[in-house]
mmCIF file of C-alpha atoms in Angstrom:
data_model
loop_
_atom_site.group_PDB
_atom_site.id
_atom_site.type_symbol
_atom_site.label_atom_id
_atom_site.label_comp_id
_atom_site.label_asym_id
_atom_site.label_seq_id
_atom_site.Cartn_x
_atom_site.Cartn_y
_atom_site.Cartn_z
ATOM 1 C CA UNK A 1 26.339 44.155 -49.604
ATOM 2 C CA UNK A 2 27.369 45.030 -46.207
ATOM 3 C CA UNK A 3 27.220 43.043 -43.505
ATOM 4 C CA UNK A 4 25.811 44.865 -39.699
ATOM 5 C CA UNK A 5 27.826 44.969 -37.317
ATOM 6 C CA UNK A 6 26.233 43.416 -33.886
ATOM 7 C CA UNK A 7 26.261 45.447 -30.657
ATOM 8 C CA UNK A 8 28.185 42.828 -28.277
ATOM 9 C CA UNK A 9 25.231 42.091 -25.283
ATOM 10 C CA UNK A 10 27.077 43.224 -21.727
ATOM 11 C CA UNK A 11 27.443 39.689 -19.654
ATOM 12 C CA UNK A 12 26.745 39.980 -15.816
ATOM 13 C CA UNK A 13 28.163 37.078 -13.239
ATOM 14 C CA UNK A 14 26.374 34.430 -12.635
ATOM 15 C CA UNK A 15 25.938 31.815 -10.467
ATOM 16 C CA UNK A 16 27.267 28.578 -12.631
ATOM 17 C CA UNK A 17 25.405 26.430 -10.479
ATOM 18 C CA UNK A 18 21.920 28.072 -10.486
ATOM 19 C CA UNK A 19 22.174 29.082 -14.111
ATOM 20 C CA UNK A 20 22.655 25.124 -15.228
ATOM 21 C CA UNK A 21 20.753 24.125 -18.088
ATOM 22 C CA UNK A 22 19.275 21.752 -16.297
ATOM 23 C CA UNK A 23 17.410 24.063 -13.758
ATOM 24 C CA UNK A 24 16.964 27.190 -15.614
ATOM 25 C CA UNK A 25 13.547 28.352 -15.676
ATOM 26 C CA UNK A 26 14.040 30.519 -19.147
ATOM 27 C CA UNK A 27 12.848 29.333 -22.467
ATOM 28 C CA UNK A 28 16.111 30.891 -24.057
ATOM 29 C CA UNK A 29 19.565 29.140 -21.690
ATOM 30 C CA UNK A 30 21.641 31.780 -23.540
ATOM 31 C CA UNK A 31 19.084 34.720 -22.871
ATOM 32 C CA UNK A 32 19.454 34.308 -19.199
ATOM 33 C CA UNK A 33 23.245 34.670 -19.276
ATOM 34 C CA UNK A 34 22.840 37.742 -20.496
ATOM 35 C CA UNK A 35 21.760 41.278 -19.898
ATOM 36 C CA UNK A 36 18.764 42.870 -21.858
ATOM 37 C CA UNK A 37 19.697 44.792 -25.074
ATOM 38 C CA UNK A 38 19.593 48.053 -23.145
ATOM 39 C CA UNK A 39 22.526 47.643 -20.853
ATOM 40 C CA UNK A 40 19.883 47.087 -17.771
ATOM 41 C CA UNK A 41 21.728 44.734 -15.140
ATOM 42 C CA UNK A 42 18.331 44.397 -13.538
ATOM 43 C CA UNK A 43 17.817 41.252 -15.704
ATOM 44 C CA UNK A 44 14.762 39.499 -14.301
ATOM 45 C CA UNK A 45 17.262 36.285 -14.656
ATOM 46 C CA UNK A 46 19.892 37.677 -12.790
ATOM 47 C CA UNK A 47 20.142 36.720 -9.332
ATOM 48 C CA UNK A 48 22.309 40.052 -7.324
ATOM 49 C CA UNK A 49 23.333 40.459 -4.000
ATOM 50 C CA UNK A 50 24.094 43.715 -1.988
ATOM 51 C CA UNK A 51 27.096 42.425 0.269
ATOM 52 C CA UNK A 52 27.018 45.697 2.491
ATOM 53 C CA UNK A 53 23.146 45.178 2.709
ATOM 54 C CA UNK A 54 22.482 45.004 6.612
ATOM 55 C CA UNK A 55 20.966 41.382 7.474
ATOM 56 C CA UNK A 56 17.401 43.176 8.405
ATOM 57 C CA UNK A 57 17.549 45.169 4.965
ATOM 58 C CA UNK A 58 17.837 41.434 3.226
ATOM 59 C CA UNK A 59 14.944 39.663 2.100
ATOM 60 C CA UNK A 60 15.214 36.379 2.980
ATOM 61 C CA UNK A 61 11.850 35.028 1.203
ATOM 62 C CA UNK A 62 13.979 32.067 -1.370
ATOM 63 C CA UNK A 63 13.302 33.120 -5.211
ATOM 64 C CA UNK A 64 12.038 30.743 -7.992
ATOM 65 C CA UNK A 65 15.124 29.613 -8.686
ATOM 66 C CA UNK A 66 16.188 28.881 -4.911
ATOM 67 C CA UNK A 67 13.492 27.144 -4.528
ATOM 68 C CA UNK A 68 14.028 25.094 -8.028
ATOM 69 C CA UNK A 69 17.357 24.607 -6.816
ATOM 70 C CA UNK A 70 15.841 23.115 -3.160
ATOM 71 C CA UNK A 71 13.475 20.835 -5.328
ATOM 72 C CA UNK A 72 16.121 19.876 -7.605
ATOM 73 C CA UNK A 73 18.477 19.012 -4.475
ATOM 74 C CA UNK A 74 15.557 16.963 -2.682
ATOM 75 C CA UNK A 75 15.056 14.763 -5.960
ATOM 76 C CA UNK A 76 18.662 14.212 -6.031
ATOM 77 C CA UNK A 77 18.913 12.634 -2.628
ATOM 78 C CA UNK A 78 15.595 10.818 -2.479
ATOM 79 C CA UNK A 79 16.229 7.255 -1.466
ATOM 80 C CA UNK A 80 16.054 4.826 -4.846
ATOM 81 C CA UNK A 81 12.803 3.173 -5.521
ATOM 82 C CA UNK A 82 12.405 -1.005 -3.954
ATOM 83 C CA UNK A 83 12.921 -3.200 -6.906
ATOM 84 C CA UNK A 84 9.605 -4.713 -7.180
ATOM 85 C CA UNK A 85 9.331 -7.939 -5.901
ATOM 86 C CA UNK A 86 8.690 -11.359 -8.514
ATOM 87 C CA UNK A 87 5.161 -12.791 -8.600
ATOM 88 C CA UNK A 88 6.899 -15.771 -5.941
ATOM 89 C CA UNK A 89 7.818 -13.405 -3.834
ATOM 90 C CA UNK A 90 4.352 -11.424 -3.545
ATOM 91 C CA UNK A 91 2.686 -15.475 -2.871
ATOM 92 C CA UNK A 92 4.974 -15.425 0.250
ATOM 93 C CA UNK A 93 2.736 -12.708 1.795
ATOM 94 C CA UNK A 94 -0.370 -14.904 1.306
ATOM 95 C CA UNK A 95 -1.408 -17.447 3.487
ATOM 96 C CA UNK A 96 -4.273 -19.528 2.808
ATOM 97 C CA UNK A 97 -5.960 -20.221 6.558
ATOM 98 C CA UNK A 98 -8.568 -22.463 4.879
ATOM 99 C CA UNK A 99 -10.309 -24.200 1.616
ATOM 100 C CA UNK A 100 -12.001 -20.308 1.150
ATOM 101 C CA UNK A 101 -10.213 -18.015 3.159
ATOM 102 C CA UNK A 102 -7.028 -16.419 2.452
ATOM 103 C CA UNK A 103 -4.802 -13.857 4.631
ATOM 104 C CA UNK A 104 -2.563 -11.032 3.189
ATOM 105 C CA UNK A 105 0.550 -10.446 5.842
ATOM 106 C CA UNK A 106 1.583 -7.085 6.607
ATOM 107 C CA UNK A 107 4.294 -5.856 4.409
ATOM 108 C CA UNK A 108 2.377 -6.654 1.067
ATOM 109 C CA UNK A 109 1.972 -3.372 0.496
ATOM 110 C CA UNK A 110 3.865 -0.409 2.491
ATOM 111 C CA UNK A 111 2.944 1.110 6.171
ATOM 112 C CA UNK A 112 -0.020 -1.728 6.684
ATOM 113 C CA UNK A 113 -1.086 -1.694 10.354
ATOM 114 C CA UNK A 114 -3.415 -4.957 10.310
ATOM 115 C CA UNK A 115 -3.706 -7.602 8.090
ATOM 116 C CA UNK A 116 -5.673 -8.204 4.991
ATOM 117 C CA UNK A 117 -8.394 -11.396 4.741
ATOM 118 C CA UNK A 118 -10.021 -12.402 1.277
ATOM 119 C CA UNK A 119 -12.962 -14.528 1.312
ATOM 120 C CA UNK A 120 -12.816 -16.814 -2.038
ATOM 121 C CA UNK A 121 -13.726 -19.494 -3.685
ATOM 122 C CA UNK A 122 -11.428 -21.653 -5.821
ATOM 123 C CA UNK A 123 -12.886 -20.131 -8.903
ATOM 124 C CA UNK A 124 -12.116 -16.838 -7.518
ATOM 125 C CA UNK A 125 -8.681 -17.580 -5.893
ATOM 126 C CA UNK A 126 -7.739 -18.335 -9.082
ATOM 127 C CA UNK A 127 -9.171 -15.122 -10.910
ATOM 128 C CA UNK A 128 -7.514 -12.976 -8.040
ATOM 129 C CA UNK A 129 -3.651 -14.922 -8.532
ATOM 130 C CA UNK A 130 -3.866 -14.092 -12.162
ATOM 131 C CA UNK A 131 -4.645 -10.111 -11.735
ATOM 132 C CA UNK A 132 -1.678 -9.945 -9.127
ATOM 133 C CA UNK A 133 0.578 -11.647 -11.344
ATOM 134 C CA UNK A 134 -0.783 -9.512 -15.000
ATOM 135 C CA UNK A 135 -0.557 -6.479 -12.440
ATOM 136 C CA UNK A 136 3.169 -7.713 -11.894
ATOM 137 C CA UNK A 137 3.885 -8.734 -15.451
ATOM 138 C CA UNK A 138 3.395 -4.535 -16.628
ATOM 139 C CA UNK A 139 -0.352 -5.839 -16.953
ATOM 140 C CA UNK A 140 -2.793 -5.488 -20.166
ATOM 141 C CA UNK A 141 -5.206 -3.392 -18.866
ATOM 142 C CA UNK A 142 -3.055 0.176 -18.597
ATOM 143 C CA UNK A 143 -3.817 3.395 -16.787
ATOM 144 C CA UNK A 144 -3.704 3.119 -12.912
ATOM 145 C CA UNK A 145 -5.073 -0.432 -12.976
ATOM 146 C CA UNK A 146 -4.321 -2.083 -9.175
ATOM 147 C CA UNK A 147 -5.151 -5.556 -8.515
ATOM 148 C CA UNK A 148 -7.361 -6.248 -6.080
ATOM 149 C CA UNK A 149 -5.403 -7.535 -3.382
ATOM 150 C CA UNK A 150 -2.943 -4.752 -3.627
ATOM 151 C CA UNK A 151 -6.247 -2.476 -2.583
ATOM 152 C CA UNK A 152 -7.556 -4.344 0.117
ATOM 153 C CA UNK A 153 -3.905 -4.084 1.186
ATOM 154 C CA UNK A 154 -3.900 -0.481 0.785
ATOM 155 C CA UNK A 155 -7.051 -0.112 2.959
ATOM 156 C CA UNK A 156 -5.431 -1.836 5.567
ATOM 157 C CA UNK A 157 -2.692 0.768 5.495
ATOM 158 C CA UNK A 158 -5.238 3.525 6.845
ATOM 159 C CA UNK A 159 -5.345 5.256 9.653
ATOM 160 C CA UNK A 160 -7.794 3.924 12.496
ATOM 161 C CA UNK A 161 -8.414 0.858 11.202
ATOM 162 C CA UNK A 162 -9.075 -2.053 13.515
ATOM 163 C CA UNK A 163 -8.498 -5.699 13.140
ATOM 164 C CA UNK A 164 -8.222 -6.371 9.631
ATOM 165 C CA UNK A 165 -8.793 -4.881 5.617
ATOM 166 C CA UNK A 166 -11.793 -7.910 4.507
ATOM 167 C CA UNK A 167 -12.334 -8.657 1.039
ATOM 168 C CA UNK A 168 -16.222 -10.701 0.666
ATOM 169 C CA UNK A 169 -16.792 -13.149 -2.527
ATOM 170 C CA UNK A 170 -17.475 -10.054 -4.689
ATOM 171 C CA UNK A 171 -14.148 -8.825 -4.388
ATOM 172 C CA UNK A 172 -12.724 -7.216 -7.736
ATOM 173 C CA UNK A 173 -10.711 -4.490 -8.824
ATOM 174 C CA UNK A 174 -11.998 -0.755 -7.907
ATOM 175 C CA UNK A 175 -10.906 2.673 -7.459
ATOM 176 C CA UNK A 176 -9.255 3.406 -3.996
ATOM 177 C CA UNK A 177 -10.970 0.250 -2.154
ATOM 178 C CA UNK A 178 -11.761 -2.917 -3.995
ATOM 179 C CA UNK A 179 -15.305 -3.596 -4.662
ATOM 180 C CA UNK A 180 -16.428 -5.928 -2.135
ATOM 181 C CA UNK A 181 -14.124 -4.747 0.449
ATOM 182 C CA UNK A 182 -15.358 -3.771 4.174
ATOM 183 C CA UNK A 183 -13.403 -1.878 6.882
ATOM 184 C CA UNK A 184 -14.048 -0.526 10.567
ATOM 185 C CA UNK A 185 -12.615 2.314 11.725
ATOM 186 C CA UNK A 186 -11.878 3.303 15.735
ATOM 187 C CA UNK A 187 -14.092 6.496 16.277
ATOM 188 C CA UNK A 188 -11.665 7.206 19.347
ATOM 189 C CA UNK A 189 -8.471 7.231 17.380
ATOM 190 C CA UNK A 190 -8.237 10.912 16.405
ATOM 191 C CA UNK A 191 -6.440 9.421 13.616
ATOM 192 C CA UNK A 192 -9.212 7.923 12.077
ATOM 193 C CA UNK A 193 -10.177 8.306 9.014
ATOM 194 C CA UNK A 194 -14.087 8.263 7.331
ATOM 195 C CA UNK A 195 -13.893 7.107 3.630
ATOM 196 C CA UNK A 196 -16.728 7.530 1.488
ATOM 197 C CA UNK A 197 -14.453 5.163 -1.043
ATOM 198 C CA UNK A 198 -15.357 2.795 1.473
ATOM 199 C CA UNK A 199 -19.290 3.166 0.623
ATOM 200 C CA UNK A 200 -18.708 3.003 -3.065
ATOM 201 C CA UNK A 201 -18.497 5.895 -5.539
ATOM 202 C CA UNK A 202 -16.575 4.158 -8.674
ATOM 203 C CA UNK A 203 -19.007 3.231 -10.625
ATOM 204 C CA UNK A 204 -21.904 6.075 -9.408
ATOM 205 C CA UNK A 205 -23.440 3.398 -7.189
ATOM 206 C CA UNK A 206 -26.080 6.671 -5.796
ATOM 207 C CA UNK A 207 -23.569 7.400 -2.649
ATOM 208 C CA UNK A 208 -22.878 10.940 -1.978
ATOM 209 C CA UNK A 209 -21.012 12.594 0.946
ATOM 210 C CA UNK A 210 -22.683 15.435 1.806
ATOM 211 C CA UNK A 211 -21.293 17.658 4.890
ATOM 212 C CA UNK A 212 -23.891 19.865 7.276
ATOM 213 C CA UNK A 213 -23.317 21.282 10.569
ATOM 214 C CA UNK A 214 -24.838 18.959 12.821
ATOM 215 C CA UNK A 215 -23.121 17.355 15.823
ATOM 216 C CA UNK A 216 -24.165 14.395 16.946
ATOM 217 C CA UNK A 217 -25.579 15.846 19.722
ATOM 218 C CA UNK A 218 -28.138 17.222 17.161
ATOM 219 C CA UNK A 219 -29.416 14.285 15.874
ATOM 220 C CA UNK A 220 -29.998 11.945 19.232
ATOM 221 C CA UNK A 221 -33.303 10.254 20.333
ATOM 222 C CA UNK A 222 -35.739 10.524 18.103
ATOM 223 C CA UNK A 223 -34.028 13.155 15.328
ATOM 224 C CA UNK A 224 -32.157 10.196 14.752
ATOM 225 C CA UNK A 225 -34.818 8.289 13.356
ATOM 226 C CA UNK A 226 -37.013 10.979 11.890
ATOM 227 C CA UNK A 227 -33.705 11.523 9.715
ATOM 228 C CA UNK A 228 -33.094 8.318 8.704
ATOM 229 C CA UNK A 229 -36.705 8.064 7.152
ATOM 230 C CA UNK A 230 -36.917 11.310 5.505
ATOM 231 C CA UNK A 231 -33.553 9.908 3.928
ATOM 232 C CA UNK A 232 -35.189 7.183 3.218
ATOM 233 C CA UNK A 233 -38.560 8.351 1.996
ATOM 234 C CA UNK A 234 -36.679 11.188 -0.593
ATOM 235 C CA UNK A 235 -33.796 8.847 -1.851
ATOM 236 C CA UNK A 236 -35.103 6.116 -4.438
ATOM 237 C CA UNK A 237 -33.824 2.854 -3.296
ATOM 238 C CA UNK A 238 -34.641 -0.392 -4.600
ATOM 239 C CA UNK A 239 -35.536 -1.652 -8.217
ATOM 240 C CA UNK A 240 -38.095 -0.305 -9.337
ATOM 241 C CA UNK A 241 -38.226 2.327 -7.608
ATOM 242 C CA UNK A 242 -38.896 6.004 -8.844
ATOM 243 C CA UNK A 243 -37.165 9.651 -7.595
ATOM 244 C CA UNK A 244 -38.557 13.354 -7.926
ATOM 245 C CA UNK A 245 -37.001 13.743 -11.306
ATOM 246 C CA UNK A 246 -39.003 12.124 -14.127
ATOM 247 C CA UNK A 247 -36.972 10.694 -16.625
ATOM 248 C CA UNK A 248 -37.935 8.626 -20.381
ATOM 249 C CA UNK A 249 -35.796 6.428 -21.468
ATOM 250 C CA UNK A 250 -34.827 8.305 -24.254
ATOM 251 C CA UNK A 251 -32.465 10.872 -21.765
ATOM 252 C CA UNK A 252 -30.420 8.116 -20.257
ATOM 253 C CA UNK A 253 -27.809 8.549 -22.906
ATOM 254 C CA UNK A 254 -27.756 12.194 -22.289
ATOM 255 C CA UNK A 255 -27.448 11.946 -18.692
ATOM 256 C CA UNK A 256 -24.488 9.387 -18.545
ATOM 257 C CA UNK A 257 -23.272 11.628 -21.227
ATOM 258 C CA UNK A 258 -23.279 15.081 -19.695
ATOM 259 C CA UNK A 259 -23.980 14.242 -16.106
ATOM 260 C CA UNK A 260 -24.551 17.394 -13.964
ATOM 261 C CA UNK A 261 -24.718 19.438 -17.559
ATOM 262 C CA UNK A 262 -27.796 17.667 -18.006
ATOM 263 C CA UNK A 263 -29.026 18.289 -14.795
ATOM 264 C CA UNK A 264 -28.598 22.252 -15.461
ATOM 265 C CA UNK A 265 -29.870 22.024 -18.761
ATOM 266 C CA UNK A 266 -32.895 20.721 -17.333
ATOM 267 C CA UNK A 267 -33.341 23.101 -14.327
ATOM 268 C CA UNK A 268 -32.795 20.575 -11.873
ATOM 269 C CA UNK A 269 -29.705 22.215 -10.483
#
């Protein structure tokens, strides 16, 4: 039995520092130290310079692995993360103004330019202590589960907002804004934003954002209110009430279940 003799692969020079395990891009470390089988120096790994190349002859665009190397820099020297604060030391941000009103200080949450008020009732208060504290604790609930007075902190954070984030006796947990929670926004700070979070979308409460081309101009006088009740006349509000779509009660499962697949299915989009 004879044992084959290996054809040693050529090496080429590389860059110790781009070529680190920890930022190569190549599925095989040792592959991209080396050459292909064929001799070819033109390694798609390799990274060559021309040092008599004429500075308008370079391309200066940064490869993938400059740009790893950038990315890989910038983690290094981002600032560590706050330690998070104890449940005592998140109370200190709350005041309680009276018997059912609470207010959340700025600094609660991170680049808040008002307040935040909560409107509560002992019952409540108490519900809305133990969430922050569960939320603090690692919390039971998992996923990107945010108590509620973390959100209506958060709102307050947004651009454009004006006097305070408010939190009414409905306030719970929600996605992006807490359900319950109201906002106004300065239409003259270019700044400001328009949430349709704010409306309510988390559970499929019926709100939709839809954008056209009208100014507002367009829709003065009386467009204004000839729009508002053809809204109002083709939208179903209401209990009760019915839409254009006739439904049994026998779809419902298949609608929550395939949504807008449904809706195409049926030929109603």
């Amino acid at each position: 039995m004879t044992k084959k003799n290996k054809t040693p692969r050529k090496k080429v020079q590389q860059d110790p520092i781009i070529h680190s395990f920890a930022s190569c891009p190549c599925a095989d470390y040792e592959l991209c130290q080396e050459t292909n089988d064929d001799g070819d120096d033109n390694n798609n790994h390799s990274i060559m310079t021309d040092a008599t190349a004429d500075d308008d002859d370079v391309d200066k665009t940064p490869t993938k692995i400059e740009q790893m190397k950038s990315k890989a820099t910038n983690k290094r020297n981002r600032p560590p993360p706050q330690p998070q604060r104890t449940y005592n030391e998140e109370l200190a941000y709350l005041t309680k103004l009276s018997p059912t009103r609470y207010q959340i200080k700025k600094g609660f949450v991170p680049n808040m330019n008002v307040p935040a008020e909560v409107v509560v009732n002992e019952t409540l208060e108490k519900l809305l202590l133990e969430e922050l504290k569960e939320g603090i604790d690692g919390g039971k609930r998992g996923g990107g589960f945010i108590p509620a007075l973390k959100q209506v902190a958060n709102v307050a954070a947004l651009p454009g907002i004006v006097k305070a984030s408010l939190a009414m006796p409905d306030v719970h947990s929600g996605y992006g804004f807490c359900i319950g929670n109201v906002a106004a926004f300065d239409m003259d700070d270019p700044e400001a934003v328009i949430s349709p979070g704010g409306v309510g979308f988390d559970i499929n409460c019926g709100v939709r954002l839809i954008r056209t081309n009208l100014c507002e101009e367009d829709v003065m006088g009386d467009v204004r209110e000839k729009l508002a009740q053809c809204l109002f006349d083709s939208i179903p509000v209401g209990v009760g009430t019915s839409g254009v779509i006739p439904i049994a009660k026998n779809d419902l499962d298949d609608v929550l279940l395939l949504g807008i697949d449904w809706a195409l299915r049926e030929g109603y989009a």
